[in-house]
Coordinates of C-alpha atoms and ligand atoms in Angstrom, one line a residue:
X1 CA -4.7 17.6 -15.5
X2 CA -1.2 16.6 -17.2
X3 CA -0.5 12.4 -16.8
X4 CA 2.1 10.6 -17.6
X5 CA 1.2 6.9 -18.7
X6 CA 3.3 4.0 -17.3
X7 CA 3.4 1.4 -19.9
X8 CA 3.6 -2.0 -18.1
X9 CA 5.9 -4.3 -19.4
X10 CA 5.4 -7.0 -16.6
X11 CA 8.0 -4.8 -14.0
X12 CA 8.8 -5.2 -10.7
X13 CA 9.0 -1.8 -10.6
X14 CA 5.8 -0.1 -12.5
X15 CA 4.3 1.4 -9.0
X16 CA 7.3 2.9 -7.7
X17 CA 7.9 4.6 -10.9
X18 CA 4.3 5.6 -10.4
X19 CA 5.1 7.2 -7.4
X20 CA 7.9 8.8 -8.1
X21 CA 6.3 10.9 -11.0
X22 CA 3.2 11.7 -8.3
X23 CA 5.4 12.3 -5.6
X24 CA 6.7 15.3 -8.4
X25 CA 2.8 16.3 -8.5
X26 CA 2.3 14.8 -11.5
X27 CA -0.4 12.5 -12.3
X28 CA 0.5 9.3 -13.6
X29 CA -1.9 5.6 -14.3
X30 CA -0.2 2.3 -15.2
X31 CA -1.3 0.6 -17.8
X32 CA -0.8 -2.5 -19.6
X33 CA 0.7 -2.8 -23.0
X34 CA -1.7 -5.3 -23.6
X35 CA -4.6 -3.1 -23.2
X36 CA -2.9 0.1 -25.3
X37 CA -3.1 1.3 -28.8
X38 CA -0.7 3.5 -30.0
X39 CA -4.0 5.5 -31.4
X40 CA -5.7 5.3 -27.8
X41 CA -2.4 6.7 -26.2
X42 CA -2.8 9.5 -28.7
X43 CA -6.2 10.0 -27.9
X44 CA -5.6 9.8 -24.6
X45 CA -3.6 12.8 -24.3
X46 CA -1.0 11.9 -22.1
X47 CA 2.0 14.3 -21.6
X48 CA 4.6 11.5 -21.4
X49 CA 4.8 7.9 -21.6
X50 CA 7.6 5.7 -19.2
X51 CA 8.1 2.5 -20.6
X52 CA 8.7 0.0 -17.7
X53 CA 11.1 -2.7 -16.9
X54 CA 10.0 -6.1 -17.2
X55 CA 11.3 -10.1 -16.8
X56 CA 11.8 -10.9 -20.5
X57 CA 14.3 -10.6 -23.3
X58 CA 13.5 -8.6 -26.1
X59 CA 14.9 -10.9 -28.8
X60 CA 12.3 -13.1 -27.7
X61 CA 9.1 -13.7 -29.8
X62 CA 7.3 -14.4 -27.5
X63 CA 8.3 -11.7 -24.8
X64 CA 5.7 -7.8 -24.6
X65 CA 6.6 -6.2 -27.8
X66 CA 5.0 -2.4 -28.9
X67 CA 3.9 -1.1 -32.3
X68 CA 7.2 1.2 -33.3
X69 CA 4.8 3.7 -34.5
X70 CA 4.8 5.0 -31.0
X71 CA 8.1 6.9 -31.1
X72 CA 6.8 8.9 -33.9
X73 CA 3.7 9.8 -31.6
X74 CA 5.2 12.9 -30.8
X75 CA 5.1 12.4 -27.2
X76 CA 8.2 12.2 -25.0
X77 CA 9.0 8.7 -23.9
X78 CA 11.5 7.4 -21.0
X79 CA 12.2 3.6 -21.6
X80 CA 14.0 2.2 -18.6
X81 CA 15.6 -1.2 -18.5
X82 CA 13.3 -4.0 -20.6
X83 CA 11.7 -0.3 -21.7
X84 CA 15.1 0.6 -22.2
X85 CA 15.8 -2.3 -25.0
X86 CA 12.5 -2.5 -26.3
X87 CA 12.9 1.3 -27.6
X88 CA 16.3 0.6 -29.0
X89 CA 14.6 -2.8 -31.1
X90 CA 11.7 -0.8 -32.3
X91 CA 13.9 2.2 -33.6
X92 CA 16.5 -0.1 -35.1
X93 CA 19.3 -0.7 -32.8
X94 CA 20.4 -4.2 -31.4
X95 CA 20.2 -5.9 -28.0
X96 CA 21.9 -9.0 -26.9
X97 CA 22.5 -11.2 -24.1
X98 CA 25.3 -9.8 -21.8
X99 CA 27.1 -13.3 -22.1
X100 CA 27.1 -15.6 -18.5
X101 CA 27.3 -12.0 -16.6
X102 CA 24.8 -9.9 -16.0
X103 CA 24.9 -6.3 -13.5
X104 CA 22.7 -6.5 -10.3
X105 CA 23.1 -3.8 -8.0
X106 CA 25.0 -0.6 -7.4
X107 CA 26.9 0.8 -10.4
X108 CA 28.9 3.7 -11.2
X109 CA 27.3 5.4 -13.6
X110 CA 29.1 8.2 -15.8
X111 CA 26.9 10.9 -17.6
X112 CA 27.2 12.9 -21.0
X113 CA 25.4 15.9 -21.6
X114 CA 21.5 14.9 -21.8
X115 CA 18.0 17.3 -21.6
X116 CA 17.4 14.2 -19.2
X117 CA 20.8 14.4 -17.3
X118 CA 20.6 18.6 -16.3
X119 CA 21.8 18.5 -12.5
X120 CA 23.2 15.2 -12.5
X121 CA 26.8 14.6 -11.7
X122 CA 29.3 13.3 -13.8
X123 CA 29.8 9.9 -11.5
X124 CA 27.2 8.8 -9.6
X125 CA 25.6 5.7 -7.9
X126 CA 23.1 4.0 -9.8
X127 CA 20.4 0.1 -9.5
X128 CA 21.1 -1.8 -12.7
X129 CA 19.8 -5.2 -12.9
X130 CA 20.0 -6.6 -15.8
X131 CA 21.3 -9.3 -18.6
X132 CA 20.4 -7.9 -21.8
X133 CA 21.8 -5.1 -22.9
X134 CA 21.5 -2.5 -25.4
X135 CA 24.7 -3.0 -28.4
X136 CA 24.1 -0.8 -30.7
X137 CA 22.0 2.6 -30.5
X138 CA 19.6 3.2 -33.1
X139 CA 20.3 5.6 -36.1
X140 CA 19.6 9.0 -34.5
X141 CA 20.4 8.4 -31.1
X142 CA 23.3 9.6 -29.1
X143 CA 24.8 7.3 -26.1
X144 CA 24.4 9.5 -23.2
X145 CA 25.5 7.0 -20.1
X146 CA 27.9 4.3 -19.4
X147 CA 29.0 2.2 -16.5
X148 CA 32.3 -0.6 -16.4
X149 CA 30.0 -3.0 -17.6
X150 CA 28.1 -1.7 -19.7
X151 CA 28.6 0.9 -22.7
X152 CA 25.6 1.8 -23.5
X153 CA 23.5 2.8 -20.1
X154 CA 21.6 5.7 -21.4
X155 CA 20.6 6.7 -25.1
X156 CA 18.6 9.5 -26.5
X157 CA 17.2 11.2 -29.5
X158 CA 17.0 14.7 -28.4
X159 CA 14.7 15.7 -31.7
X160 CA 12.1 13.4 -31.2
X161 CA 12.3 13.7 -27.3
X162 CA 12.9 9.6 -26.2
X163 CA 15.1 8.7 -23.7
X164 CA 16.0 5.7 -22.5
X165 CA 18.6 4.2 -19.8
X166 CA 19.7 0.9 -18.7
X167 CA 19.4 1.5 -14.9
X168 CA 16.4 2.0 -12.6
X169 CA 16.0 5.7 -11.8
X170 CA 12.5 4.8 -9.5
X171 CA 14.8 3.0 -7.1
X172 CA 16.0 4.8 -4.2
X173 CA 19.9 3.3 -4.4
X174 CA 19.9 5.9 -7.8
X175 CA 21.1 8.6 -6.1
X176 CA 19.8 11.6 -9.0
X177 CA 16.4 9.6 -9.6
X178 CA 14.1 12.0 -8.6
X179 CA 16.2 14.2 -10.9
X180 CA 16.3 12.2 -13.7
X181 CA 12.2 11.9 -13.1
X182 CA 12.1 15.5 -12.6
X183 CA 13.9 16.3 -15.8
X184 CA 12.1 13.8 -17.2
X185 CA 8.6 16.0 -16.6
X186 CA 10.1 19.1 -17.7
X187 CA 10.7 17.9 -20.9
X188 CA 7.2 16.4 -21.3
X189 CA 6.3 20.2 -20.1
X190 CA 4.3 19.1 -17.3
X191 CA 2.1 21.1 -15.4
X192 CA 2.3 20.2 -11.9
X193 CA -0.9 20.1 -10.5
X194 CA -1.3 17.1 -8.8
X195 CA -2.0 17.6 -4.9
X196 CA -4.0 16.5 -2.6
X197 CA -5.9 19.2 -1.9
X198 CA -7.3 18.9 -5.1
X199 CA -8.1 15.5 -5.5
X200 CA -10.4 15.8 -2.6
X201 CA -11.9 19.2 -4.1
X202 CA -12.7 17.3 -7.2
X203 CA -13.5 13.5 -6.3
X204 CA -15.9 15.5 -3.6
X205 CA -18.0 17.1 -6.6
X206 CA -18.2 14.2 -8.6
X207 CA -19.3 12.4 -5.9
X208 CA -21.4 14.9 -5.0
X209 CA -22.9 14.5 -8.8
X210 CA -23.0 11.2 -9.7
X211 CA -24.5 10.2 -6.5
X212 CA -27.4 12.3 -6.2
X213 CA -30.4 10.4 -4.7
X214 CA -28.6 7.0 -4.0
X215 CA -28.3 5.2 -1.0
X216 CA -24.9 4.2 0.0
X217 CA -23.6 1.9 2.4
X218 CA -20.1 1.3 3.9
X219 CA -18.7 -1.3 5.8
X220 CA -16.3 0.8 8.4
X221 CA -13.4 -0.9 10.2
X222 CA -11.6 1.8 11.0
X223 CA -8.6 1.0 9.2
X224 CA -6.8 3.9 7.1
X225 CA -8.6 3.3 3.9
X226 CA -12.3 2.6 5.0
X227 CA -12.1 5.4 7.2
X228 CA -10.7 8.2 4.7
X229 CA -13.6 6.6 2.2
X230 CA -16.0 7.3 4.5
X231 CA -14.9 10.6 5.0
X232 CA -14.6 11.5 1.7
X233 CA -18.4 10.5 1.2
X234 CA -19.3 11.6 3.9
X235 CA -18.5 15.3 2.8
X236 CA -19.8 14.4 -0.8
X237 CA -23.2 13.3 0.5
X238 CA -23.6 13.4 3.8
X239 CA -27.0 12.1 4.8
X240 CA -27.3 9.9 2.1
X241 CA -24.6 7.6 3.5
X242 CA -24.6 5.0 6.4
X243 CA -21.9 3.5 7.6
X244 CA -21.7 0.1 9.5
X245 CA -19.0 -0.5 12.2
X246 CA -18.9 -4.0 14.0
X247 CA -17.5 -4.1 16.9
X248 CA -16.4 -7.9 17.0
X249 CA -14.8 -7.3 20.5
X250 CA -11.7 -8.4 19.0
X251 CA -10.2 -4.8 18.5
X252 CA -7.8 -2.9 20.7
X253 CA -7.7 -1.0 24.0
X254 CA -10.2 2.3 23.1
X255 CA -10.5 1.4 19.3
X256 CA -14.4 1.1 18.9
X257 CA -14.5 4.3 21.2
X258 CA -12.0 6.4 18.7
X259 CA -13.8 5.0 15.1
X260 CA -17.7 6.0 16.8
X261 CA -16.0 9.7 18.2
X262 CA -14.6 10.6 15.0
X263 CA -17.1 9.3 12.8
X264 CA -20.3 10.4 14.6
X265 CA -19.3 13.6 14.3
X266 CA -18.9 13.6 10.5
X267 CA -21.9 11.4 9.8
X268 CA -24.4 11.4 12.3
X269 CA -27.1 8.8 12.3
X270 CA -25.5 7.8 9.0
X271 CA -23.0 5.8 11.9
X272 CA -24.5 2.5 12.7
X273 CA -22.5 0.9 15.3
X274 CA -23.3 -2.8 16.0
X275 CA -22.0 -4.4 19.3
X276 CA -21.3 -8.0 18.0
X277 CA -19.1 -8.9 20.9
X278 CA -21.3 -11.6 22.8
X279 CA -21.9 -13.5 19.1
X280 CA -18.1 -13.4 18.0
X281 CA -17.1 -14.7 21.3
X282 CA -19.9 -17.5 21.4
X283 CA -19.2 -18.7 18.2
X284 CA -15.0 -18.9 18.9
X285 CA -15.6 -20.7 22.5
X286 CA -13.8 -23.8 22.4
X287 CA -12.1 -23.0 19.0
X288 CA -7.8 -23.2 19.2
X289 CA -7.0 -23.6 15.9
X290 CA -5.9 -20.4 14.0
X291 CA -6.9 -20.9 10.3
X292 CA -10.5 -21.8 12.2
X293 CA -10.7 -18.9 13.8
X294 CA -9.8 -17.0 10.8
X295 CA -12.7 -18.8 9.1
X296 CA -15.4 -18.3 11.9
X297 CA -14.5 -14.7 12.2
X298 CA -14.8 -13.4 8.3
X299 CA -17.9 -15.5 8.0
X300 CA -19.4 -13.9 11.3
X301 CA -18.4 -10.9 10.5
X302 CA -20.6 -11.4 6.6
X303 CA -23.8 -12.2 8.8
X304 CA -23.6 -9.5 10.7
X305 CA -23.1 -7.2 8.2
X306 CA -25.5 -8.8 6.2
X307 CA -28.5 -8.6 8.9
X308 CA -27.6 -4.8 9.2
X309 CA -27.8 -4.3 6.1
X310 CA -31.2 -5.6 5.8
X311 CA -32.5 -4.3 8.6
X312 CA -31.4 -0.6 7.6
X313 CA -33.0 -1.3 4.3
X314 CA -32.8 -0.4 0.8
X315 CA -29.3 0.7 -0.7
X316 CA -28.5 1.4 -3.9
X317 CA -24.5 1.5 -3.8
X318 CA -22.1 -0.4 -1.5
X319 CA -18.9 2.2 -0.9
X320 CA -15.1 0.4 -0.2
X321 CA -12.0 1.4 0.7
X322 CA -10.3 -0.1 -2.5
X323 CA -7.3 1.6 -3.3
X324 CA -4.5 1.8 -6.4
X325 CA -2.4 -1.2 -5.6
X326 CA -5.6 -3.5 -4.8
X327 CA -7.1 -2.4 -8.5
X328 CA -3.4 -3.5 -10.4
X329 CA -3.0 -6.5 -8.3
X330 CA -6.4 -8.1 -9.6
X331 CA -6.0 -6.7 -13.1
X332 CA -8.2 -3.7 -13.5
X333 CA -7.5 -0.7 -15.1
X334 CA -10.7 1.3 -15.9
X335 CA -10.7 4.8 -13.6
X336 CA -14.7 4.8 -13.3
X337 CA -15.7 6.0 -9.6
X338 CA -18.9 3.9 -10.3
X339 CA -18.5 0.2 -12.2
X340 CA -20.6 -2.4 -12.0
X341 CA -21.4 -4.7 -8.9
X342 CA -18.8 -7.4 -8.2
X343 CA -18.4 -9.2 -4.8
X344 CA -15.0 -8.4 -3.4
X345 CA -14.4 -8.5 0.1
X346 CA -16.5 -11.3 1.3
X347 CA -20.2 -9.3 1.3
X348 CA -22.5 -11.7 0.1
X349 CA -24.0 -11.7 -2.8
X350 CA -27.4 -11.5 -1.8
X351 CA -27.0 -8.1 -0.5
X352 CA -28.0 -6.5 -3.3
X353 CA -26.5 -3.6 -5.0
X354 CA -26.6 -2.0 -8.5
X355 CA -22.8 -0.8 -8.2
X356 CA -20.0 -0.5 -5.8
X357 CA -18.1 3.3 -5.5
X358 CA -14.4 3.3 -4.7
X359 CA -13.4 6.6 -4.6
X360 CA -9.3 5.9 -3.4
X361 CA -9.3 3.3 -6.3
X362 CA -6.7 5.2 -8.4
X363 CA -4.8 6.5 -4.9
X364 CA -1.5 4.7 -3.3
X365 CA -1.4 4.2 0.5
X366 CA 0.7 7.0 1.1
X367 CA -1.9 9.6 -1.0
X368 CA -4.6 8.2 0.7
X369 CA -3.0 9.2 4.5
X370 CA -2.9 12.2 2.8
X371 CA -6.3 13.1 1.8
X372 CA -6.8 11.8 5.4
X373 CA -5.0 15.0 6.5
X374 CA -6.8 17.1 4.3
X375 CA -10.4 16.0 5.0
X376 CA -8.9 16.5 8.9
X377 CA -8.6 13.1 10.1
X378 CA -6.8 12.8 13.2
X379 CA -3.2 11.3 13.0
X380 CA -4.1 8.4 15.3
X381 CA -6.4 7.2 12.3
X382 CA -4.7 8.8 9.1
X383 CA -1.1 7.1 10.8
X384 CA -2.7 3.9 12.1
X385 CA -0.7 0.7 11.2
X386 CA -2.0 -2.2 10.0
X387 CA -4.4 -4.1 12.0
X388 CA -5.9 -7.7 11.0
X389 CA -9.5 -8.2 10.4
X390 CA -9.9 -10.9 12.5
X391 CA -7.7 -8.6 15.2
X392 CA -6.4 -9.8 18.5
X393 CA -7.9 -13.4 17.9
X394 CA -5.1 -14.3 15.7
X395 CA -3.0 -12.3 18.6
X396 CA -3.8 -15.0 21.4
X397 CA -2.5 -18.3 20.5
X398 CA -5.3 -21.1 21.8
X399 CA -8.9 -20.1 22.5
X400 CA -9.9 -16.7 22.7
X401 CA -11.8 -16.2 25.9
X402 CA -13.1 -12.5 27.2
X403 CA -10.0 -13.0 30.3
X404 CA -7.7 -13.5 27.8
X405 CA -8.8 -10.5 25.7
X406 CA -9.1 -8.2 28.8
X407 CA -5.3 -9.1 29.3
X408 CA -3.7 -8.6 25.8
X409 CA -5.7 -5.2 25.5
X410 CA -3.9 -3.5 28.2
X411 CA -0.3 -5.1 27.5
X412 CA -0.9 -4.4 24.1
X413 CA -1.7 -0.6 24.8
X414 CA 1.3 -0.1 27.3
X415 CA 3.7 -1.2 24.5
X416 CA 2.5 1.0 22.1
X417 CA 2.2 3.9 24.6
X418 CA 6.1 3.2 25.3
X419 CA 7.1 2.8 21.5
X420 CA 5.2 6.2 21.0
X421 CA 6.9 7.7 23.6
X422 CA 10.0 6.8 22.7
X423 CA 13.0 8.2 20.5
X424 CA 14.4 5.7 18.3
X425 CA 16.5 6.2 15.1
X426 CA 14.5 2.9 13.7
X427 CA 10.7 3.2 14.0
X428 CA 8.9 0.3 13.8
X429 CA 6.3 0.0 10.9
X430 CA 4.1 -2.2 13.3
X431 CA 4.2 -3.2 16.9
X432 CA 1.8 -5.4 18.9
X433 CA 1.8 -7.7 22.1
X434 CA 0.8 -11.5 21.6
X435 CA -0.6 -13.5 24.3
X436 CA 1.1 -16.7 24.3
X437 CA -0.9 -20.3 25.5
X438 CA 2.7 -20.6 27.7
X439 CA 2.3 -20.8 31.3
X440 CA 5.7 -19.5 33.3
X441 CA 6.3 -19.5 36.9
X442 CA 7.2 -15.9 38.3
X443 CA 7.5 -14.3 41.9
X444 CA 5.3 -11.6 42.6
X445 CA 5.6 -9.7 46.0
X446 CA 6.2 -12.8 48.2
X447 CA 4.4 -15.0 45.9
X448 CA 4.8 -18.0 43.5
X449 CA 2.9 -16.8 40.4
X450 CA 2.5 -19.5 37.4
X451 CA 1.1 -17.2 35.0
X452 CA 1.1 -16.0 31.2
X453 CA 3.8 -15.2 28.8
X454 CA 3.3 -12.1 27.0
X455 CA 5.3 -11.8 23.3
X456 CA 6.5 -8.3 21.9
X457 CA 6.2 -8.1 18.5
X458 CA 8.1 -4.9 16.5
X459 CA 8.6 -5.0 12.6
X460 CA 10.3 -2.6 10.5
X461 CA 9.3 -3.1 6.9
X462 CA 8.3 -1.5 3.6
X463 CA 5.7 -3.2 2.1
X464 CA 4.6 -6.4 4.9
X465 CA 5.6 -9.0 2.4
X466 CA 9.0 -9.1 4.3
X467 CA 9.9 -7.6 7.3
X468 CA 13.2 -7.6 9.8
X469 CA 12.1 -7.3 13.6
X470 CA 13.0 -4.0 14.8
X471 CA 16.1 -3.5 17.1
X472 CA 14.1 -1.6 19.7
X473 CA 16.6 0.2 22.4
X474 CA 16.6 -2.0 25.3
X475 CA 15.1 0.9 28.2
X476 CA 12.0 0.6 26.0
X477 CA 11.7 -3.2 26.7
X478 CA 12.5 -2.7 30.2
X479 CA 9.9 -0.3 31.0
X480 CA 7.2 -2.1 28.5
X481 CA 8.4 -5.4 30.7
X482 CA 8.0 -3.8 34.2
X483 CA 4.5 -2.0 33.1
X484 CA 2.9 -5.3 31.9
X485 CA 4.2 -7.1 34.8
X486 CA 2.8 -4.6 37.3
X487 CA -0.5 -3.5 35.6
X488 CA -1.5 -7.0 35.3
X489 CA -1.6 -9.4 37.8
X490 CA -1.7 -12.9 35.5
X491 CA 1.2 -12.1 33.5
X492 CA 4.4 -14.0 34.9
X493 CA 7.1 -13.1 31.9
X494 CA 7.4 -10.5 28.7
X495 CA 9.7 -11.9 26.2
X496 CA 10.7 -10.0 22.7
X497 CA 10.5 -11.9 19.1
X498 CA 13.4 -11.4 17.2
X499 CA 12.2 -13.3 14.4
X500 CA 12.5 -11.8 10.6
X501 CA 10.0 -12.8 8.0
X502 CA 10.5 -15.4 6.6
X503 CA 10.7 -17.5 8.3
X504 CA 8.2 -15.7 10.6
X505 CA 4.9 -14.2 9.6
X506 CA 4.4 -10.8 10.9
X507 CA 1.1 -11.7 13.1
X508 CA 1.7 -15.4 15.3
X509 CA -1.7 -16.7 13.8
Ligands
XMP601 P1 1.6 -11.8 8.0 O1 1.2 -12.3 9.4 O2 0.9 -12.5 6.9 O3 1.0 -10.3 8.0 O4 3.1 -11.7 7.8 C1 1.4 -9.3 7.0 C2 0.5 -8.1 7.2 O5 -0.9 -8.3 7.0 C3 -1.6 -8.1 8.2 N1 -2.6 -9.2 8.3 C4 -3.9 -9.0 7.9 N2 -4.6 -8.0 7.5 N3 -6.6 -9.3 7.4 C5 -6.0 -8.1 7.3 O6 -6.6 -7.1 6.9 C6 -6.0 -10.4 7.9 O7 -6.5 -11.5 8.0 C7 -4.5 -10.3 8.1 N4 -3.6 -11.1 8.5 C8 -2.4 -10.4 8.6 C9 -0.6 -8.1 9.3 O8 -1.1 -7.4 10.4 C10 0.6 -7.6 8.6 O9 0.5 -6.1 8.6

């Protein structure tokens, strides 16, 4: 299979330029320049190499520098931004500080006639953010882009196929970046093979291979990524895995009912399902505060997994749901499905395994809902949004009693039955009720009620680290309001949060 290598420079950017060469059906893996050789890139065989953005300034020392003998590789190269610079150093060109100003945002960009331009109009939008900037373009390369501020915005040496240009092309606001990327392949002459339906053809045989005659255990929550993993090994070995879904009693209306029905199905008695409801609630009686509930729920959650575990007996392998972006956030960059045991995820170490298997490890979010598709998950798992571990606890504000539970449930499940249902030209990216410890006084039929005060919570957001609460059309409110307040006797008052975060979090606790 043809991949393109993402040399990391320390950008903001290095997934999403990830993406966009995948979302083109191209494999590509990010890698640090740290951990590269211009011998092991050789060996490696990539087709291409993008050479990322990244915080520093090239005339710095100090700052990711690359041996020069890469350009001579004989592989194509796109440098953009920091990657842009860094080519032009190592090929003999000059960069210098942009003086006081630098360019942030939408630029015009004009184009000249570039193998990496084809289809690109003259003018267009494009994201620069920068204050460096290339000065003069190395012997051998031609300037191929410009914008007001900045004459050299695009450079290339045709012969020796490297390109480089100033702006981001991975950022949406480019309006020809999936061209540029596009053209980009092309001239690396990639094949492109990368789809879905293949990854799970092939990840299902190794599987299938490499883990003859082990034991394999999985902790299930029926989130998207545990639940495709499951699949996937479920398919590639079938009886040899089990599967452990604890049911805390802090999940959502039908929830524990829709992870047993799709899963037992697929797996069998390989599904252990473990009703920890009465324990969960036991040990959170009492308990209001919500980093203490937090606490007492992942620990509960360890023992119980842990006794099942040892009561099912010997396991050679723990599977989890790891995927791409958890790997690069803590560093790791080896593709092995099998590596050695390390404790992530809060499973004790005295469960004992002799490796873990993460078989989404190299996948993004969006792949993985894919290869949901393909192995047939249904779309209320593959599309589920995200849902916290310690689940409708942190959703209640106070104690968490079974009443309380009982009542968020079914407010919660009207709401998203009406968001569902509804047209709107912003969807939300999640959506949940909160039960609020606020006591309001109402009037139901002729009487004086002094009852609960249910929250709506509706976020629109790309990746959760901020999000802008969703401007849901007001008829939806209106009918989620008047459904709560009907269906459920205790509630006095539904009241919409129109809180971004920041300062907000998305969940209350
Ligand atoms: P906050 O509230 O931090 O939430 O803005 C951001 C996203 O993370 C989810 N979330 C969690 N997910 N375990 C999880 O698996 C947790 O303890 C947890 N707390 C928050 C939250 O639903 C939102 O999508």
């Amino acid at each position: 299979m043809d991949t393109v290598l993402v040399l990391d420079f320390g950008g903001q950017y290095s997934q999403l330029i990830a993406r966009r060469i995948r979302e083109q059906h191209v494999y590509a893996v990010i890698e640090s320049f740290r951990q590269m050789t211009v011998d092991e890139i050789v060996a490696r065989g990539y087709r291409g190499i993008v050479m990322t953005g990244g915080p520093n300034s090239v005339n710095d020392p100090e700052s990711p520098h690359f041996d020069p003998a890469l350009l001579n590789a004989g592989i194509p190269i796109l440098g953009i931004c920091y990657g842009a610079q860094l080519m032009a150093q190592m090929a003999g060109g000059t960069v210098a500080a942009a003086g006081a100003e630098g360019e942030y945002g939408r630029t015009q960009l004009t184009v000249r006639q570039s193998m990496l331009f084809r289809g690109v109009e003259e003018t267009s939008i494009c994201w620069m953010s920068h204050r460096d900037r290339i000065t003069e373009a190395p012997e051998g390369f031609g300037i191929t882009a410009t914008t007001p501020q900045c004459g050299c915005a695009g450079m290339s040496d045709e012969s020796r196929k490297l390109y480089a240009v100033q702006f981001h092309p991975e950022v949406t606001h480019t309006r020809y970046g999936t061209q540029i990327f596009s053209n980009f392949l092309d001239i690396c002459g990639c094949d492109r093979q990368w789809v879905m339906s293949r990854f799970v053809a092939d990840t299902v045989e190794r599987l299938r291979s490499e883990l003859k005659g082990k034991r394999v255990l999985m902790a299930l929550s029926g989130g998207v990524d545990s639940s495709v993993t499951a699949a996937l090994l479920g398919k590639a070995i079938g009886s040899d895995l089990t599967c452990v879904f604890v049911d805390h009693g802090l999940l959502r209306k039908g929830e524990p009912e829709a992870v047993e029905d799709v899963f037992r199905s697929r797996l069998g008695d390989g599904l252990v399902c473990v009703d920890a409801r009465e324990r969960f609630l036991r040990e959170l009686s009492g308990v209001t505060d919500p980093e203490k509930k937090r606490k007492i729920i992942g620990e509960q959650f360890i023992r119980v997994f842990e006794e099942t575990a040892n009561s099912l007996g010997g396991f050679d392998l723990l599977a989890q749901g790891t995927i791409y972006p958890d790997v690069i956030e803590s560093g790791k960059g080896d593709s092995a499905v099998i590596k050695s045991h390390h404790n992530v995820g809060g499973i004790p170490a005295d469960v004992k395994f002799d490796g873990i298997v993460e078989p989404l490890r190299d996948l993004f979010k969006d792949e993985v809902r894919r290869v949901g598709l393909e192995l047939e998950l249904p779309d209320h798992i593959v599309k589920r949004q995200p849902f916290p571990g310690p689940g409708l606890a942190v959703r209640i504000t106070g104690e968490v009693t079974r009443e309380k539970l009982d009542i968020l449930r079914e407010a919660d499940a009207i709401f998203r039955e009406e968001i569902d249902s509804a047209e709107m030209a912003v969807r939300p990216d999640q959506y949940f009720a909160v039960l609020t410890d606020t006591s309001a006084v109402g009037v139901k039929g002729d009487s004086r009620l002094y009852g609960s005060v249910i929250a709506l919570r509706a976020v629109t957001t790309e990746d959760f680290m901020t999000a802008d609460w969703t401007r849901i059309p007001v008829d939806v409110l209106e009918r989620t309001s008047v459904r709560i307040t009907n269906a459920i006797p205790t509630v006095a008052r539904v009241v919409y949060d129109i809180t971004s975060k920041p300062p907000a979090t998305v969940e209350w606790e």
